[in-house]
Structures are given as structure tokens and as C-alpha cells.
CSV table of C-alpha atoms in Angstrom, one decimal:
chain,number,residue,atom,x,y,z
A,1,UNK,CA,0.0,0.0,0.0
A,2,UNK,CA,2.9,2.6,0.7
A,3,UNK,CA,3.7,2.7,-3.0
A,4,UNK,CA,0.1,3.7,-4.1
A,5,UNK,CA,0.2,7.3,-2.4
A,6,UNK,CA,3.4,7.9,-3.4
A,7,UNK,CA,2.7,7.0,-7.0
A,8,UNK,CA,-0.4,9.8,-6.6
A,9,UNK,CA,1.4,12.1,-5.0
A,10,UNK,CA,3.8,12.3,-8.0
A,11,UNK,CA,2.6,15.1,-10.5
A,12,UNK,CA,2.5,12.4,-14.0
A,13,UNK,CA,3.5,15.5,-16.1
A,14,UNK,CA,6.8,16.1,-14.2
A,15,UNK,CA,7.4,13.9,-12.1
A,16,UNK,CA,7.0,16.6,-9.2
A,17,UNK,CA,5.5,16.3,-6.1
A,18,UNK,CA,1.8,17.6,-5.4
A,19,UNK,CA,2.9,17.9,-2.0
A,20,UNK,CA,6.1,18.8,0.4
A,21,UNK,CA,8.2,16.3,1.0
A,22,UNK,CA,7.8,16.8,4.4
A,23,UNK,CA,3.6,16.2,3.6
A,24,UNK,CA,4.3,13.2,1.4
A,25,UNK,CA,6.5,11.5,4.1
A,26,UNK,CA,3.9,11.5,6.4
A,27,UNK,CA,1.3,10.2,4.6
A,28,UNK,CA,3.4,7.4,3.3
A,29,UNK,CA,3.8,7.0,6.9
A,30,UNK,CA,0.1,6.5,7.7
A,31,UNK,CA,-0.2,4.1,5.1
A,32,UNK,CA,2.5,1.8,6.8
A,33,UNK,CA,0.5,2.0,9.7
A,34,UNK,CA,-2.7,0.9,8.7
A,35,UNK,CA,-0.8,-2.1,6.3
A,36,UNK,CA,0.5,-3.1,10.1
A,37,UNK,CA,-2.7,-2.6,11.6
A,38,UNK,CA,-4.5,-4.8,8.8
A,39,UNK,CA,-1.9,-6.9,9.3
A,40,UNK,CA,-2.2,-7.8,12.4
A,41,UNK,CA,1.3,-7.4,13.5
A,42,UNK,CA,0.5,-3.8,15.5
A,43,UNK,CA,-3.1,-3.1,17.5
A,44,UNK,CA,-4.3,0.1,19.4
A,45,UNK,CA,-4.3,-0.3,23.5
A,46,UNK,CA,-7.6,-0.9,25.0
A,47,UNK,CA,-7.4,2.0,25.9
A,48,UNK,CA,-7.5,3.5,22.0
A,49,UNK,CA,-4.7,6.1,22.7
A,50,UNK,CA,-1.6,4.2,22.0
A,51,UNK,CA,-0.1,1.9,19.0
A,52,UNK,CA,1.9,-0.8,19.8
A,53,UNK,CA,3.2,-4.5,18.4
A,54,UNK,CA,1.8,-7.3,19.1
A,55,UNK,CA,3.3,-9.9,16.8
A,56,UNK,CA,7.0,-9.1,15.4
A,57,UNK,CA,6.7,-11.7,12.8
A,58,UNK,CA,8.1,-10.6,9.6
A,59,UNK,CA,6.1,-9.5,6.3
A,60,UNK,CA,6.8,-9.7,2.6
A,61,UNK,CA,8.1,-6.6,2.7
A,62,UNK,CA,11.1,-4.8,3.9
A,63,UNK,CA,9.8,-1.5,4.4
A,64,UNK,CA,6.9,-2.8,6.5
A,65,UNK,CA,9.6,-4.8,8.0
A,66,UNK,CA,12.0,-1.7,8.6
A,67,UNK,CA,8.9,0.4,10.5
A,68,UNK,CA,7.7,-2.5,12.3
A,69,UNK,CA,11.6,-2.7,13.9
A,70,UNK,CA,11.1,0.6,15.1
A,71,UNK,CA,7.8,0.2,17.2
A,72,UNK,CA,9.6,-1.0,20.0
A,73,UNK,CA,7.3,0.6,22.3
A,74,UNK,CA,3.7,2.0,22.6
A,75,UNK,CA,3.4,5.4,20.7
A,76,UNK,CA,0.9,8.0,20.1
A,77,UNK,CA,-0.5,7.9,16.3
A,78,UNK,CA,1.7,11.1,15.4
A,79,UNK,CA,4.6,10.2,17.1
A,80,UNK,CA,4.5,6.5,15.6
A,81,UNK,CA,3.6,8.4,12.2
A,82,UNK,CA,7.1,10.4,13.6
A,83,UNK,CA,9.3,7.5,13.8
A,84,UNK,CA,8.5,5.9,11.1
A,85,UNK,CA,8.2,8.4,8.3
A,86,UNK,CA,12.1,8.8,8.9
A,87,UNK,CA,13.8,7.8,5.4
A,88,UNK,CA,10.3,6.2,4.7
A,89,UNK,CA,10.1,8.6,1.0
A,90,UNK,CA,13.4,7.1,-0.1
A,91,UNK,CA,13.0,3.8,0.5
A,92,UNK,CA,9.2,3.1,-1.1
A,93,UNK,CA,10.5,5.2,-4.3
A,94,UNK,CA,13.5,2.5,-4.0
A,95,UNK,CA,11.1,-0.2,-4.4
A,96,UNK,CA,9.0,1.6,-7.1
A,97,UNK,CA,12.5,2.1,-8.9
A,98,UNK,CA,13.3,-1.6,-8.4
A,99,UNK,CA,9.3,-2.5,-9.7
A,100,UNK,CA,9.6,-0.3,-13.1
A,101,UNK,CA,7.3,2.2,-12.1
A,102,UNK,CA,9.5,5.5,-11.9
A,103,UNK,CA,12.5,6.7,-11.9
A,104,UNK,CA,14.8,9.2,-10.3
A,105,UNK,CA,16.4,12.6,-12.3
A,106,UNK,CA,18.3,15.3,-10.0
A,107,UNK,CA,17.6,18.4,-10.9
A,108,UNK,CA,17.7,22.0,-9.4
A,109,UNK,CA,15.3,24.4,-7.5
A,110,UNK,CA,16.1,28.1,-8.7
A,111,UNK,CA,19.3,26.8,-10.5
A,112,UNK,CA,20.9,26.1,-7.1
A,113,UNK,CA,19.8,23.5,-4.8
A,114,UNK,CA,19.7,20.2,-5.4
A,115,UNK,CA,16.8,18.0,-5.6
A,116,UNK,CA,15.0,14.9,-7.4
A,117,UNK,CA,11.9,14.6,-9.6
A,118,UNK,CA,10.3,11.2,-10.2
A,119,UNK,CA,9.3,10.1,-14.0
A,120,UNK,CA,6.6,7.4,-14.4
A,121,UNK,CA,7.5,5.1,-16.5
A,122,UNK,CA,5.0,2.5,-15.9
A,123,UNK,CA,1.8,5.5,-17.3
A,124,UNK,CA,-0.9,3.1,-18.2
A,125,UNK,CA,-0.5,1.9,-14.2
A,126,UNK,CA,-0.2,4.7,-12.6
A,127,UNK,CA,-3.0,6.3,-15.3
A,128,UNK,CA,-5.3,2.9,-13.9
A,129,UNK,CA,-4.3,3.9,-9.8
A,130,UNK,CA,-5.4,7.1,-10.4
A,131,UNK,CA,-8.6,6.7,-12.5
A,132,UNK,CA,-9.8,4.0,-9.8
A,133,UNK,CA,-9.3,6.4,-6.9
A,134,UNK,CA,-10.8,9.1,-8.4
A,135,UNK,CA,-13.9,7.1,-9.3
A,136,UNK,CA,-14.4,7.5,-5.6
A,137,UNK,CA,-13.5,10.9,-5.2
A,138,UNK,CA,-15.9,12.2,-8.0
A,139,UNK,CA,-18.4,9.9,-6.4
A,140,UNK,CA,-19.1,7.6,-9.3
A,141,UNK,CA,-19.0,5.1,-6.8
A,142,UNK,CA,-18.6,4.1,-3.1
A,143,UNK,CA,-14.8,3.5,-1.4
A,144,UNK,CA,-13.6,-0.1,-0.2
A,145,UNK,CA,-11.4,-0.1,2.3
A,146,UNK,CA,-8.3,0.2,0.2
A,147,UNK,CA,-9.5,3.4,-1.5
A,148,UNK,CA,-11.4,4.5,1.5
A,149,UNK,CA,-7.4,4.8,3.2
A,150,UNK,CA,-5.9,6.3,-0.1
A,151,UNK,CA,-8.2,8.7,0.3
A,152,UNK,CA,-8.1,9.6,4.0
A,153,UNK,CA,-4.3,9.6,4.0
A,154,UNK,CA,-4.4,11.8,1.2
A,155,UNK,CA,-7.0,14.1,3.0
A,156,UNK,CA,-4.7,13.7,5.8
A,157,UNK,CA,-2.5,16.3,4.2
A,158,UNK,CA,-4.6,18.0,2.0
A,159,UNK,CA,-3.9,16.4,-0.9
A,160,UNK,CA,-7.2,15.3,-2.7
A,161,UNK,CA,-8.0,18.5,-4.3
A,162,UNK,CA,-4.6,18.3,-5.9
A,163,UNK,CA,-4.2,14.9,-7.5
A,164,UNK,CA,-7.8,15.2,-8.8
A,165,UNK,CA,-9.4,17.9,-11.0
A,166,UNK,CA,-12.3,19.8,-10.5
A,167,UNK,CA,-14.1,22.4,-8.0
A,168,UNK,CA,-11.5,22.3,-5.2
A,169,UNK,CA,-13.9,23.0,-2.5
A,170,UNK,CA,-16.2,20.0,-3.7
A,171,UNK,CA,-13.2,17.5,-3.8
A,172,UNK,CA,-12.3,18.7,-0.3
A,173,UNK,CA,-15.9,18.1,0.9
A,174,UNK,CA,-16.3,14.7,-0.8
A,175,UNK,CA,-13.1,13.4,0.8
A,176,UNK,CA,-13.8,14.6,3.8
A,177,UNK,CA,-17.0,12.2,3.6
A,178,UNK,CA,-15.0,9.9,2.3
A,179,UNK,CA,-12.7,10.2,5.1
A,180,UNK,CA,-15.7,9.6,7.8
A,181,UNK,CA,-17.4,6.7,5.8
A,182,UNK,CA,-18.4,2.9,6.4
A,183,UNK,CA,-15.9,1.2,4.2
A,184,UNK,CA,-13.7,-0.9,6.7
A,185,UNK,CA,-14.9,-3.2,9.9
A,186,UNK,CA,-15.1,-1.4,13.0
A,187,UNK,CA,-11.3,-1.7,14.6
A,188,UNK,CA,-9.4,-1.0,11.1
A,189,UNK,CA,-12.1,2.0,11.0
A,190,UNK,CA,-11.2,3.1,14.7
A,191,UNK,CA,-7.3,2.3,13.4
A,192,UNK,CA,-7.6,4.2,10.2
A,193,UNK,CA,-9.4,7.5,12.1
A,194,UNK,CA,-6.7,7.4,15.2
A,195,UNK,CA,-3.8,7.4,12.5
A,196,UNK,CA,-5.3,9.6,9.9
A,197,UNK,CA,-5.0,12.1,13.1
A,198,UNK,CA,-1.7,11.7,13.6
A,199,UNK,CA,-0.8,12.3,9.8
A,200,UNK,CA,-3.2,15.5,9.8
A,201,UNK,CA,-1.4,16.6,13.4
A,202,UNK,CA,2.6,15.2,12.4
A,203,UNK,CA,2.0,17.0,9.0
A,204,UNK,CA,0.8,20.6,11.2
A,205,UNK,CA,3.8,20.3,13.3
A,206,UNK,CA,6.4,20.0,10.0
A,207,UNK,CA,4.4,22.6,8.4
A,208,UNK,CA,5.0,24.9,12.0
A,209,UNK,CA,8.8,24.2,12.3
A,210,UNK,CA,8.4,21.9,15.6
């Protein structure tokens, strides 16, 4: 799942982001979350306030592996989204490099300082991610629980309007719907809501300088 938001938070045209780096790291972060949660390998407290592990078995994946390693103890949503957003960018555009789907081109902002912009190369995939999310977003119709998170996380950091065309107040409404709707069972609901908080409050903190 971490590859899908990054692959719609790259601008197809220039290979861009729609986002900060900052924004996009966090909401990569969420989605690692909620793959853990669904996963079974990390579960809220009774409580609700705190995420924590509760099976260290390795996944098919190494950057699920990587994040699970770091939640070592219980944590907050936005300070888990914290820890494990560190290097988090990097390493799922490493995978998409390794998977065919884009590639990486320095380049320079105002002629000066340095930075990357990410090419799709696999279009007609990326073209079928986007055109399947946005189904949802333009309310053709209803989310599952794998759009339903896209969506939030991409709420999360006020993305939607962004990634999608039309009238940006309408896009923000709808996900905002979106954000609060029915598509998942009732923990990976209560899961998805707790983290999508800590993306919306980790993302306000970058955006202040704390």
C-alpha cells in the first residue's frame, strides 16, 4: 500500500510532487500503519490512545519490516507516524524504482539547490491507480477499504484537491466524507481514524517548524 500514495502524489506530467516532502513523508507514513494494523502485527491499547506491536513476525516486505523494527514501544498515532516516516520517502521510491514504475532525475530548484523529480514510466499503471481512486472521489461510486485509506491519508494532508481535477472546494468536501465513511470493519475503522490524526497533526507540526 505505501507505493500507491506515493505514485499519486507524484505530478504524472513532471514527475514533481503535489505535495512537500515533508507532507508526502507523512502520509506514506500512515499508510505503513494501517498495512501493520491490517496486518495484524501492530493493534491500538484498550485504551485506544496508543499503537503498539503485538506480533514481530516478519512481512513480505522490507519497508513494513524496517517500520515494524522501530515500534519498539507504545506510541501515540503522530509520534508513531514520527518514527516511522524517517527515510520512509526514499525507500518506497527505491522499491517503485526496483518494480519499473519510476525513476529518479536530480535536478535544481532556482538553479541552485539540489533535488530529485520522479518520472513514471509505468503511465498506463499509474494512469489505472489514479482513474480507480478518483472514481471515488468524484463519487461515481462508493470507497472499499483500500481506497477509503488512499483517500483519507491523502485528505490527511490536504492532498485530494490536488491529484484530482475539479471544483476544489467539492473534492475537499467529498473526501472529507469519504474520510468519515463505512468502508472498513469497525477496529481497522477506529485504526484508520486514530492514524489519519496523527498524519493531519505530524503533517501541522512540519508545516510549523516543531
Amino acid at each position: 500500500m505505501p507505493r500507491e500514495p506515493a505514485l499519486l502524489l507524484v505530478v504524472p506530467e513532471t514527475g514533481r510532487l503535489h505535495v512537500s516532502g515533508s507532507a508526502a513523508e507523512n502520509a506514506l507514513a500512515g499508510a505503513v500503519l494501517i498495512e501493520l494494523v491490517e496486518a495484524g502485527r501492530v493493534a491500538f491499547e484498550p485504551n485506544g490512545k496508543k499503537l503498539a506491536m503485538v506480533d514481530p513476525s516478519p512481512l513480505n516486505d522490507q519497508v513494513l519490516n524496517d517500520a515494524l523494527g522501530l515500534l519498539t514501544k507504545p506510541l501515540r498515532p503522530q509520534s508513531a507516524v514520527e518514527r516511522v516516516r524517517k527515510r520512509l520517502w526514499d525507500n518506497v521510491i527505491r522499491q517503485l524504482q526496483d518494480h519499473g514504475t519510476i525513476r529518479v532525475e536530480p535536478r535544481k530548484v532556482l538553479g541552485i539547490f539540489p533535488a530529485k523529480s520522479y518520472p513514471i514510466v509505468d503511465e498506463a499503471g499509474a494512469a489505472k491507480l489514479r482513474e480507480d481512486v478518483g472514481e471515488v472521489v468524484h463519487g461515481y461510486r462508493g470507497a472499499d477499504a483500500r481506497i477509503g485509506s488512499l483517500i483519507t491519508l491523502l485528505h490527511a494532508v490536504d492532498a485530494v484537491h490536488k491529484v484530482f481535477a475539479g471544483d476544489k472546494r467539492e473534492i475537499r468536501r467529498r473526501a472529507k466524507e469519504i474520510a468519515r465513511g463505512n468502508w472498513a470493519g469497525d477496529a481497522v475503522r477506529r485504526a484508520v481514524e486514530a492514524i489519519q490524526a496523527g498524519v493531519t497533526a505530524a503533517a501541522t507540526a512540519a508545516a510549523s517548524g516543531e
